[in-house]
Short mmCIF file of C-alpha atoms in Angstrom, two decimals:
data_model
loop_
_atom_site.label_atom_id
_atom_site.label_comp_id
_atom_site.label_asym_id
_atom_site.label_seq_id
_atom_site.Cartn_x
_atom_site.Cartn_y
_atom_site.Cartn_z
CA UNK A 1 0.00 0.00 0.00
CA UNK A 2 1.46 3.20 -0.84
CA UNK A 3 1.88 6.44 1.33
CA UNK A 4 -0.94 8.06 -0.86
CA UNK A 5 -3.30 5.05 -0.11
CA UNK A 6 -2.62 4.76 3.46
CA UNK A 7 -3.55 8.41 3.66
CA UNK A 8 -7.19 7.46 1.75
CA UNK A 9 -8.16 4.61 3.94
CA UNK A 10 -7.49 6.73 7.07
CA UNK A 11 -8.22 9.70 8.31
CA UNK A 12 -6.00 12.44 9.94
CA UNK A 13 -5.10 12.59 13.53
CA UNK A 14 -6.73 15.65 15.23
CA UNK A 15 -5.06 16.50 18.12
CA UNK A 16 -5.97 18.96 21.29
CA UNK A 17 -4.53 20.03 24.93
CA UNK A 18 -6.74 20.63 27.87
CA UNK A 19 -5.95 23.47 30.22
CA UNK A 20 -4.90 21.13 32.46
CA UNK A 21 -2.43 19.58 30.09
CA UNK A 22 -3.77 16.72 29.29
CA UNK A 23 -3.10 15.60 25.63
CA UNK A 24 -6.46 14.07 23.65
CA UNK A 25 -5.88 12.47 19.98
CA UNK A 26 -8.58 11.28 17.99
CA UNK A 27 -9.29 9.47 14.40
CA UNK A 28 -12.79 9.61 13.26
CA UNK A 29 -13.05 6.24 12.36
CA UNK A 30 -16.74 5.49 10.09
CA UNK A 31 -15.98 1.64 9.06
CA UNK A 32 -17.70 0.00 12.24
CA UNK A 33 -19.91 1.35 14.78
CA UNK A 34 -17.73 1.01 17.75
CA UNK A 35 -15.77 2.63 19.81
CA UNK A 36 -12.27 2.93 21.42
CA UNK A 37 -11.39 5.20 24.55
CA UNK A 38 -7.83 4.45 26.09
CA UNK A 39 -6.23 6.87 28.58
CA UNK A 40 -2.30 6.26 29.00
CA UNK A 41 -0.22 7.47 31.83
CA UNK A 42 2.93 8.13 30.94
CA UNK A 43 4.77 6.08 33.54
CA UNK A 44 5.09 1.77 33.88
CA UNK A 45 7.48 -0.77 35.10
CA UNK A 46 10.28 1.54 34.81
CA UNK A 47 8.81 3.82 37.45
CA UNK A 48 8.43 0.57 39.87
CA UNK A 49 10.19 0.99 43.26
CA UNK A 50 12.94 -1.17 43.83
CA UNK A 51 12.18 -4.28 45.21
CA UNK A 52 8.61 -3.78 44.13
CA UNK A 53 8.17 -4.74 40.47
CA UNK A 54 4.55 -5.25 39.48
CA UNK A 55 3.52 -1.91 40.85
CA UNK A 56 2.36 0.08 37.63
CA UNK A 57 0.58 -3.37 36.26
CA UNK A 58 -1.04 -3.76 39.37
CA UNK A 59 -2.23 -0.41 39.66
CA UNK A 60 -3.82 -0.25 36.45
CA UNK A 61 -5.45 -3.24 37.56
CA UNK A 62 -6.36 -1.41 40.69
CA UNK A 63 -8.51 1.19 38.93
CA UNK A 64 -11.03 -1.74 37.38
CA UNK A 65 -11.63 -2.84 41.09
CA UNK A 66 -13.99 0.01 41.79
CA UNK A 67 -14.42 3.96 42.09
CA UNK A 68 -15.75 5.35 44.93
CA UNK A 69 -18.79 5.71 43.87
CA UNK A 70 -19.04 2.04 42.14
CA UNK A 71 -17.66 -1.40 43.75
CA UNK A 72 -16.21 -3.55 41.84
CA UNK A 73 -19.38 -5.58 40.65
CA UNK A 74 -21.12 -2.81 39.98
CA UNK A 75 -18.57 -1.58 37.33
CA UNK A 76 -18.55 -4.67 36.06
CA UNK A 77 -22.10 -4.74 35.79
CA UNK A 78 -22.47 -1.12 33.88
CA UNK A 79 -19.71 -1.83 31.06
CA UNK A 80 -20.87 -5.47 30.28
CA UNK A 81 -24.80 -4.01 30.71
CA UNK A 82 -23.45 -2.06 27.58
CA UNK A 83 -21.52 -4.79 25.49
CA UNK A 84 -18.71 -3.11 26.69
CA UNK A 85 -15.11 -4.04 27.34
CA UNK A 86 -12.67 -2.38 30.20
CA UNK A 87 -9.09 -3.58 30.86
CA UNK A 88 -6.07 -2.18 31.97
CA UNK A 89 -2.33 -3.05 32.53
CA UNK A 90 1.07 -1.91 32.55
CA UNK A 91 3.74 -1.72 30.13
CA UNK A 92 7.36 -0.49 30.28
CA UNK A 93 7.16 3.50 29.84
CA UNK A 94 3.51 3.60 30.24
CA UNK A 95 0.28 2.00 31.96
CA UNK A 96 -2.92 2.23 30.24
CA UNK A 97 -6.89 2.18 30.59
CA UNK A 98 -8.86 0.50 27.41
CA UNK A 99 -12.78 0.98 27.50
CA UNK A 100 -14.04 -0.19 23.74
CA UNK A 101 -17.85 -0.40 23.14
CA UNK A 102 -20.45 1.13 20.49
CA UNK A 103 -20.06 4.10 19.07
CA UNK A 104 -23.89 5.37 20.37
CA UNK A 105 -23.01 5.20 24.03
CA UNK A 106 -19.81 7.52 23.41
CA UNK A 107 -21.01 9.47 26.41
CA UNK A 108 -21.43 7.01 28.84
CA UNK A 109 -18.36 5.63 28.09
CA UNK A 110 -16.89 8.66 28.48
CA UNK A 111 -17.95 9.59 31.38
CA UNK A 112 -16.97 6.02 33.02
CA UNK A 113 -13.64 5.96 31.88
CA UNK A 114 -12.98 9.41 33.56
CA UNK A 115 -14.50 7.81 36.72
CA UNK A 116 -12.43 4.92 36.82
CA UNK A 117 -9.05 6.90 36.30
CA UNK A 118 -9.65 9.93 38.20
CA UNK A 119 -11.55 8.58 41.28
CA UNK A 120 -10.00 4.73 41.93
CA UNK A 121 -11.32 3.36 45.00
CA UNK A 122 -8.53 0.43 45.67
CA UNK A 123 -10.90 -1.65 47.80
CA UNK A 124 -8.82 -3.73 50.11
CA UNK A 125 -10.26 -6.58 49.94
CA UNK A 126 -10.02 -6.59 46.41
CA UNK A 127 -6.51 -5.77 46.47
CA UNK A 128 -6.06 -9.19 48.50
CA UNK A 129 -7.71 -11.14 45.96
CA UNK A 130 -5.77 -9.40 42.81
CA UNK A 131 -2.57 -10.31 45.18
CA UNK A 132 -3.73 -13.92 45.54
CA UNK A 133 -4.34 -14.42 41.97
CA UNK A 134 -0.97 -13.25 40.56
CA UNK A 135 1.01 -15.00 43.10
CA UNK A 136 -0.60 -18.17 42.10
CA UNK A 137 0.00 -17.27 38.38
CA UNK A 138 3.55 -16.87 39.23
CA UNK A 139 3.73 -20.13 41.29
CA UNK A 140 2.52 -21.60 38.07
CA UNK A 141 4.64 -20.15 35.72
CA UNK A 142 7.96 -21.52 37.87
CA UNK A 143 6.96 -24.63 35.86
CA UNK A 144 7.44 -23.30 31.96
CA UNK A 145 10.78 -23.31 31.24
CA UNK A 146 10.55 -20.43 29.02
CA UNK A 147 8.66 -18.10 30.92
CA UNK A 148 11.93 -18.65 33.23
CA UNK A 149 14.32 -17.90 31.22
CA UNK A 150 12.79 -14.69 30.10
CA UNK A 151 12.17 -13.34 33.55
CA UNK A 152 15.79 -14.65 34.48
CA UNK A 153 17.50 -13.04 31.32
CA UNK A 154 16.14 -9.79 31.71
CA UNK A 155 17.16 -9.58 35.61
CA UNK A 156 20.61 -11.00 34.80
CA UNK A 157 20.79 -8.42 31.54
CA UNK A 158 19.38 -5.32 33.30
CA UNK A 159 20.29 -6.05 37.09
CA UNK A 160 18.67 -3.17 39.25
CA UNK A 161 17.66 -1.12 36.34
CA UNK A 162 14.12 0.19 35.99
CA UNK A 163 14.35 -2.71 33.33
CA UNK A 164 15.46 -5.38 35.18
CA UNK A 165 12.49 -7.07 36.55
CA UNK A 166 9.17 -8.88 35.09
CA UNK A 167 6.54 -6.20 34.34
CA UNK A 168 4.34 -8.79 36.17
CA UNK A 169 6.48 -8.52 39.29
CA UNK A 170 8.36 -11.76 40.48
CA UNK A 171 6.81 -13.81 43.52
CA UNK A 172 9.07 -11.97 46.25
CA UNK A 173 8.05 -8.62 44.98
CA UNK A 174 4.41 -9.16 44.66
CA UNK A 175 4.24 -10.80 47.91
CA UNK A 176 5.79 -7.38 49.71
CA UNK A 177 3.25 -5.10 47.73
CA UNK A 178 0.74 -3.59 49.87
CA UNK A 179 -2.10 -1.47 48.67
CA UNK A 180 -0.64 1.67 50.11
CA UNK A 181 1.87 1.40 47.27
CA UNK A 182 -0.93 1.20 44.28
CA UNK A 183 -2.39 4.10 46.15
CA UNK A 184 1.36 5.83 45.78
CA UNK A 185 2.18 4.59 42.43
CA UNK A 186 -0.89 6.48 41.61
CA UNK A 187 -0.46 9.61 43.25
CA UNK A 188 3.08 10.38 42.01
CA UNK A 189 2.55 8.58 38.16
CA UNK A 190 -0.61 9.55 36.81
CA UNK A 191 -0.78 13.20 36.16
CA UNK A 192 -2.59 15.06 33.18
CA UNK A 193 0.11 16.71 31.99
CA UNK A 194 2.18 13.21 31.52
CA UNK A 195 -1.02 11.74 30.59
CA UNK A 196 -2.95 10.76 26.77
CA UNK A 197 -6.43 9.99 26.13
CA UNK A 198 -7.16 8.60 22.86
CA UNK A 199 -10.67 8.03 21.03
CA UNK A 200 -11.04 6.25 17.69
CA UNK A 201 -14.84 5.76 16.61
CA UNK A 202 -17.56 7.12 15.11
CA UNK A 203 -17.71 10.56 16.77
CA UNK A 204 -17.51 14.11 15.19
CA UNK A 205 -13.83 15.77 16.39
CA UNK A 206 -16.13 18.33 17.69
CA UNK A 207 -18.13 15.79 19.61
CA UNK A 208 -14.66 14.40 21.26
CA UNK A 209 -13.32 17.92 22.29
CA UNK A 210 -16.09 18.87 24.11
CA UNK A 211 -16.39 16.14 26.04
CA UNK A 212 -12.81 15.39 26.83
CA UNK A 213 -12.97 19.34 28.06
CA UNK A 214 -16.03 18.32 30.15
CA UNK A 215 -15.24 14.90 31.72
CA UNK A 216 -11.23 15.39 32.12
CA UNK A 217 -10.42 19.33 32.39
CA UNK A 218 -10.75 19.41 35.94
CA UNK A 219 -8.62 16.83 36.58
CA UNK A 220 -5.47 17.53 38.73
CA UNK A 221 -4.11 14.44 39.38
CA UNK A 222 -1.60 14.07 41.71
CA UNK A 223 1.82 15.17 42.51
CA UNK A 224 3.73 15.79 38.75
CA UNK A 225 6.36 12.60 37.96
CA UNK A 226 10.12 12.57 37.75
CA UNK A 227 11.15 13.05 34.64
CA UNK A 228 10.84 9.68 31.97
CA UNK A 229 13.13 7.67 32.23
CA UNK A 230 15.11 7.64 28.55
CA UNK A 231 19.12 7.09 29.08
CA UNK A 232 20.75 3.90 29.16
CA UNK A 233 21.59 1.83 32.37
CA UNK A 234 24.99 2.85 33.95
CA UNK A 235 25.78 -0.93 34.15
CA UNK A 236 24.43 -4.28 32.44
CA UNK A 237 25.72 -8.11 32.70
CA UNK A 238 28.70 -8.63 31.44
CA UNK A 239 28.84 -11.18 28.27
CA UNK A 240 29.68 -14.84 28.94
CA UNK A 241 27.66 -17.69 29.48
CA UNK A 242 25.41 -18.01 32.27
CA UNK A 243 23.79 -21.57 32.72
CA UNK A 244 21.12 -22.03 35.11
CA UNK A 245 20.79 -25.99 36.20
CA UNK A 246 17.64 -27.87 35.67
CA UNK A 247 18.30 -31.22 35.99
CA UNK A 248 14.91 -32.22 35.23
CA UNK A 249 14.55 -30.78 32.04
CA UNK A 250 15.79 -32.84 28.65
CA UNK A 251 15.58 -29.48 26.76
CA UNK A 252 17.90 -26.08 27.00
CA UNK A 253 15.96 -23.11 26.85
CA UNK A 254 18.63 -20.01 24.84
CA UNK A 255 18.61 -16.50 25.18
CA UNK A 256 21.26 -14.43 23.58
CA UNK A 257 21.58 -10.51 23.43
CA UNK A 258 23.31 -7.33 24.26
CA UNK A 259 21.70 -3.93 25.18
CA UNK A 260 19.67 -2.20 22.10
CA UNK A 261 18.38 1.10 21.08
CA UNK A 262 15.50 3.53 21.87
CA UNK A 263 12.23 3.72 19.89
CA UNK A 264 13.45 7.24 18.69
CA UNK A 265 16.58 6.06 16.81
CA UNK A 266 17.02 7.64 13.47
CA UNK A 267 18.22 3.51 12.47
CA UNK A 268 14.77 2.41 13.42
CA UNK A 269 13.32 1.23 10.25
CA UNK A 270 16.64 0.18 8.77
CA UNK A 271 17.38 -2.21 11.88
CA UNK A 272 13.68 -3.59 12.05
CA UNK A 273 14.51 -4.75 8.34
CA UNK A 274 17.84 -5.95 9.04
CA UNK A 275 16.26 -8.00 12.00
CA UNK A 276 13.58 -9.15 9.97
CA UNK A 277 16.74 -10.42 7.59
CA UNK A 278 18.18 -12.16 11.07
CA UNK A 279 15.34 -13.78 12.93
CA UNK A 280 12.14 -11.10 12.68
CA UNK A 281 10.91 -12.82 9.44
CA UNK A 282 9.87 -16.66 10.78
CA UNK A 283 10.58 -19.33 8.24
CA UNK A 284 11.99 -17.18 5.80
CA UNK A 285 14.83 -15.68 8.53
CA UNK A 286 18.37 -16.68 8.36
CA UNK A 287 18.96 -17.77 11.98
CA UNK A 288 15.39 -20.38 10.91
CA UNK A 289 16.79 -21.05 7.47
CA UNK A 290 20.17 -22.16 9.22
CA UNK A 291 19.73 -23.65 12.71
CA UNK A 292 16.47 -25.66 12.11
CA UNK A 293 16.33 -26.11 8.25
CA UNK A 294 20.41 -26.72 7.20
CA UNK A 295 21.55 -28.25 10.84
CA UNK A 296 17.81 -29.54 12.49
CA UNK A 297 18.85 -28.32 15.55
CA UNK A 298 15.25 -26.62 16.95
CA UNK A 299 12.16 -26.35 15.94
CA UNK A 300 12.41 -22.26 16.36
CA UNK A 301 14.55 -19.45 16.97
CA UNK A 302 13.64 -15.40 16.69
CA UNK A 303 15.35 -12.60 17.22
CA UNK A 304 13.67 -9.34 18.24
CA UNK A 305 15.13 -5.53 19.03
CA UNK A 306 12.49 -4.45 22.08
CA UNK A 307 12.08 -0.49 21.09
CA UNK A 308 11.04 1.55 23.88
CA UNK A 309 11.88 4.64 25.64
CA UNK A 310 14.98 4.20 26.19
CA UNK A 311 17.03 1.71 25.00
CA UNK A 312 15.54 -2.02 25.48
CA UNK A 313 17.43 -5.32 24.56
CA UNK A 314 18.23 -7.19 21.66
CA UNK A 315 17.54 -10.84 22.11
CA UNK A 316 17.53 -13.96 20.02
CA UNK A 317 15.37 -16.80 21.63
CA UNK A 318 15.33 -20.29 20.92
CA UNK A 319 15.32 -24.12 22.86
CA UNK A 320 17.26 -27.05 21.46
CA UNK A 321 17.39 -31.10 22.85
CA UNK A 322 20.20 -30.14 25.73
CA UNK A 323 23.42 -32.30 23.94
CA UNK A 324 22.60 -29.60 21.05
CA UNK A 325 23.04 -26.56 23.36
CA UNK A 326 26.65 -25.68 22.77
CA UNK A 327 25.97 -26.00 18.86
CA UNK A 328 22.73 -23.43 19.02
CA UNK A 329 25.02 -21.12 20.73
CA UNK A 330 28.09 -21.53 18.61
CA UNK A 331 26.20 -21.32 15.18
CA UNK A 332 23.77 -18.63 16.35
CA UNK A 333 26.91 -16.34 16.73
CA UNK A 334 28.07 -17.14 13.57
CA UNK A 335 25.15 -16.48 11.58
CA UNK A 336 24.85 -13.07 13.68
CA UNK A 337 28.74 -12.34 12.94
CA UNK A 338 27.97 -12.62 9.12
CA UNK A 339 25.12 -10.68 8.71
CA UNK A 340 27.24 -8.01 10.30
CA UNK A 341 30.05 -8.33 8.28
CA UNK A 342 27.55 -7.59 5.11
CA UNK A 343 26.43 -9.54 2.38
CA UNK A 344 22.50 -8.20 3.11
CA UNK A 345 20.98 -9.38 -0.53
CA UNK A 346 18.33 -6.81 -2.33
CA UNK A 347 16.53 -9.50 -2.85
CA UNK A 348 16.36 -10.31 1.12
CA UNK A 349 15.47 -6.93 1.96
CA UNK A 350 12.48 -6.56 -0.71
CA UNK A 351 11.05 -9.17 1.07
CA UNK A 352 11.70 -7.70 4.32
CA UNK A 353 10.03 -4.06 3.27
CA UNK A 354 7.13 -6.37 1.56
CA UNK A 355 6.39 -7.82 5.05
CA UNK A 356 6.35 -4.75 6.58
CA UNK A 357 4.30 -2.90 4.47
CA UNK A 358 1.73 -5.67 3.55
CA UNK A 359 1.10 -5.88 7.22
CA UNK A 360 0.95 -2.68 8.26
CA UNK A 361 -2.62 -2.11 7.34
CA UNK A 362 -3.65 -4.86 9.58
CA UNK A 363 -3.45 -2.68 12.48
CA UNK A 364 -5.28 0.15 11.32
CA UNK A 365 -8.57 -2.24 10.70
CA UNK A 366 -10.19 -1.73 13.96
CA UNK A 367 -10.17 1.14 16.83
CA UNK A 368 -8.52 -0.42 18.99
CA UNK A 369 -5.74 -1.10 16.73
CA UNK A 370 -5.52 2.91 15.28
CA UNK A 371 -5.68 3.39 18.81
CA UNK A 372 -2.69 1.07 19.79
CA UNK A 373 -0.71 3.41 16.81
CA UNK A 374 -1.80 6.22 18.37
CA UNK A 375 -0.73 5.94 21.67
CA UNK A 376 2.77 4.80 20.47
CA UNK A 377 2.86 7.35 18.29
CA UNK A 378 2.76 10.30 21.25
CA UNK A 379 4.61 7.91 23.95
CA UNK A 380 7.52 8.12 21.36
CA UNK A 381 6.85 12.12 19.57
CA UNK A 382 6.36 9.91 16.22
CA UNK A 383 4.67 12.70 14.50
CA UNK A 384 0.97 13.18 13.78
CA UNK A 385 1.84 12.02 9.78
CA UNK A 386 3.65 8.85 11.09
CA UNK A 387 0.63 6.57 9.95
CA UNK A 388 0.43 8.41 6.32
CA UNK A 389 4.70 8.36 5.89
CA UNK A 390 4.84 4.80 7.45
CA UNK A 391 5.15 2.48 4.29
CA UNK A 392 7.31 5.49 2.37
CA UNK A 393 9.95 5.75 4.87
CA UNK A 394 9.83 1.87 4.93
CA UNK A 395 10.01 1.75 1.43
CA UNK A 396 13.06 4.17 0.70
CA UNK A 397 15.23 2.32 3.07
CA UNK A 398 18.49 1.94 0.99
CA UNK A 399 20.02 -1.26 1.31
CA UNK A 400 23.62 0.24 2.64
CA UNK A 401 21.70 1.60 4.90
CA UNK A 402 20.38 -1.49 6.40
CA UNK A 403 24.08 -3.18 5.53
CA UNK A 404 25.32 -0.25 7.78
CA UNK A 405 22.75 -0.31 10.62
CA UNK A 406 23.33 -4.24 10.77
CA UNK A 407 27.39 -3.58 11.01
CA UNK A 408 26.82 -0.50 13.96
CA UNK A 409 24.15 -2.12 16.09
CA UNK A 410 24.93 -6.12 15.80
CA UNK A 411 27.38 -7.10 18.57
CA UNK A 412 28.10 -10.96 18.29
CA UNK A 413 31.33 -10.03 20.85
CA UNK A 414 29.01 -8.69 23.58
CA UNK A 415 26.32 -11.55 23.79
CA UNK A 416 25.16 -12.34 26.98
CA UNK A 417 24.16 -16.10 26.61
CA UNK A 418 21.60 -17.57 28.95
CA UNK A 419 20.96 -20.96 29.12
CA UNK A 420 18.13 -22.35 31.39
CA UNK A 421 18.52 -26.49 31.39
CA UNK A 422 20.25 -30.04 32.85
CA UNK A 423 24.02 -29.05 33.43
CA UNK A 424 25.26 -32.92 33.33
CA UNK A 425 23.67 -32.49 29.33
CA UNK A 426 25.57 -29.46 28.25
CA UNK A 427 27.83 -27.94 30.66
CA UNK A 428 30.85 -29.34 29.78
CA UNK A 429 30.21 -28.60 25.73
CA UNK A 430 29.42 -25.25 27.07
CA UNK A 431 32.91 -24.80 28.85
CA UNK A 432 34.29 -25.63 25.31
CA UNK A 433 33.02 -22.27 24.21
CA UNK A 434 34.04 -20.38 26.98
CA UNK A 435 34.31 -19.50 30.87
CA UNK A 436 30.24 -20.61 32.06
CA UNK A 437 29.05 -18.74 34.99
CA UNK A 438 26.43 -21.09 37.12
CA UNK A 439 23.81 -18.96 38.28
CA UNK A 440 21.19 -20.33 41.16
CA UNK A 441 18.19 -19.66 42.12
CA UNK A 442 17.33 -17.49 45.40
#
């Protein structure tokens, strides 16, 4: 689809600033009859106290337990009374509010969504239950192998960063939340003027202003945030190879990656394309073509650059039978050292750009998706033209660019290697590639 087309099928962004500095964006969207209102607070994980990750997820979750004028049943009852949908979580740089529902009850909706964010109730009783649940979830998840591995990787990568923990929180953390730090989390991170509120439907601009000015200009939230947090950590994990022993396991789970860059990187579409080259593009990726199609080795493997504020990691995931663990590794690096060293083919970035641009209108066929752009596209100062320049600046990627982005921001010399499975399997093929660093579990 080109630029020009893009720009048919949707329309422009209209944008608007309340007096008390909250930011509203809007697409009058005519295709369906529903509706999608998300507020985002400018503030997530990142902003978690130490020792107390899970904090912005759970107090987004927080807000759907009640308002003080509704309990929790009795929100539940008015959105789904409506055929509506409410949900809320955290992310890294940002937690958000979702209410989606029919275009006709724009008002209600509206009006409830201000509710819920501006006057949270955080029942405590309910708070015991939401606490409850996720520690059970986590119990549970001790059992995948590769939900362990990610959490681990990320807290060996990151240490004490504001990156270095599960958004989800970890077991110890959860268990030493109390509600009094939802109710704090609150207080200090969601403030209008570090706050969005986003509405994608059929509803006139006009319609959208006036009632954002109504329902949210009063507003004051509560103390104004510490700045965003955008630089990069002072410290990370040093590369080697950490091995975590499982001796029950018969499979190694793999992480490999170094530190990446932030969303706002001028080598952001050239590196997405040169990643979709690597391990971004599934079956047709080199790392797939070369460790499960040439050598059999696993049955997948992906590598992914996590954009955000500031810069997020690079990783490159995969599991392998454990005797084949020192062979991922070994050939992984190798297929990451040449595609750094050049040899990107037109051929393989046409298809790359193809992907990209044949997909992108997928996300702009509901709402909720335009409103997913949207959101992204203010977290990150994107421009209020990003969604009609997407596919061109996609498209005029120059293939030394990509060649050149690959060679600066590919470090096969700085992997940290995580490897989550039995020791007596692969430890000593490990130790063949290098000094491995046993890491245990507190």
């Amino acid at each position: 689809m080109t630029g020009s087309a893009v720009a048919d099928y949707l329309p422009a962004i209209y944008h608007t600033n309340l007096n008390n500095g909250l930011t509203v964006l809007g697409v009058e969207y005519d295709r369906a009859p529903w509706l999608s209102i998300c507020f985002m607070a400018k503030r997530g994980a990142e902003a978690d106290p130490p020792g107390k990750g899970g904090t912005a997820d759970c107090t987004a979750e927080g807000l759907t337990l009640g308002t003080t004028t509704r309990d929790q049943l009795r929100l539940a009852i008015d959105v789904e009374s409506r055929g509506a949908r409410l949900e809320a979580h955290g992310n890294w740089d940002y937690s958000v509010v979702t209410l989606e529902g029919l275009a006709e009850d724009f008002g209600e909706l509206m009006a409830l969504l201000a509710e819920v964010v501006q006057s949270p109730n955080f029942p405590e009783q309910d708070f015991a239950f939401l606490k409850g649940r996720r520690q059970a979830e986590l119990v549970h998840l001790q059992d995948n192998p590769r939900e362990v591995a990610n959490r681990w990787y990320y807290r060996l990568f990151f240490g004490n960063s504001p990156y270095g923990h599960p958004i989800t929180g970890d077991l110890e953390s959860i268990s030493a939340l109390t509600l009094e730090d939802l109710k704090s989390f609150y207080q200090r991170q969601f403030h209008p003027s570090e706050s969005t509120l986003v509405v994608v439907g059929m509803v006139p601009e006009a319609t959208v202003v006036h009632e954002a000015d109504r329902f949210w200009s009063a507003w004051s939230g509560g103390a104004r945030p510490a700045p965003p947090y955008q630089e990069a950590p002072p410290s990370l994990g040093q590369p080697g190879i950490y091995l975590l022993d499982r001796p029950a396991l018969t499979q190694s789970e793999i992480r490999l990656g170094h530190l990446g860059l932030p969303r706002q990187h001028p080598d952001y579409f050239a590196l997405r394309l040169a990643n979709y080259i690597l391990g971004g593009g599934g079956f047709s990726s080199r790392l797939m073509t070369r460790i499960r199609s040439d050598l059999g080795l696993t049955y997948g493997i992906n590598s992914h650059f996590h954009f955000r504020r500031a810069p997020g990691p690079f990783v490159i995931s995969t599991f392998t039978p454990a005797s084949n663990t020192a062979a991922v590794i070994q050939e992984t690096k190798v297929v990451l050292a040449e595609l750094k060293q050049g040899g990107i083919t037109a051929q393989e970035l046409e298809d790359a750009k193809n992907f990209y641009i044949g997909h992108f209108p997928m996300g702009l066929e509901s709402p909720g998706g335009i409103g997913q752009h949207l959101l992204q596209i203010d977290l990150h100062s994107l421009g209020f033209d990003y969604l009609h320049t997407y596919c061109d600046q996609m498209r005029t990627v120059q293939l030394e660019q990509v060649r050149t982005a690959a060679a600066s921001h590919l470090h096969p010399e700085k992997l940290v290697v995580l490897v989550v499975g039995p020791a007596a399997l692969c430890q000593s093929d490990l130790e063949a590639l290098g000094p491995v660093n046993l890491v245990t579990e507190s």
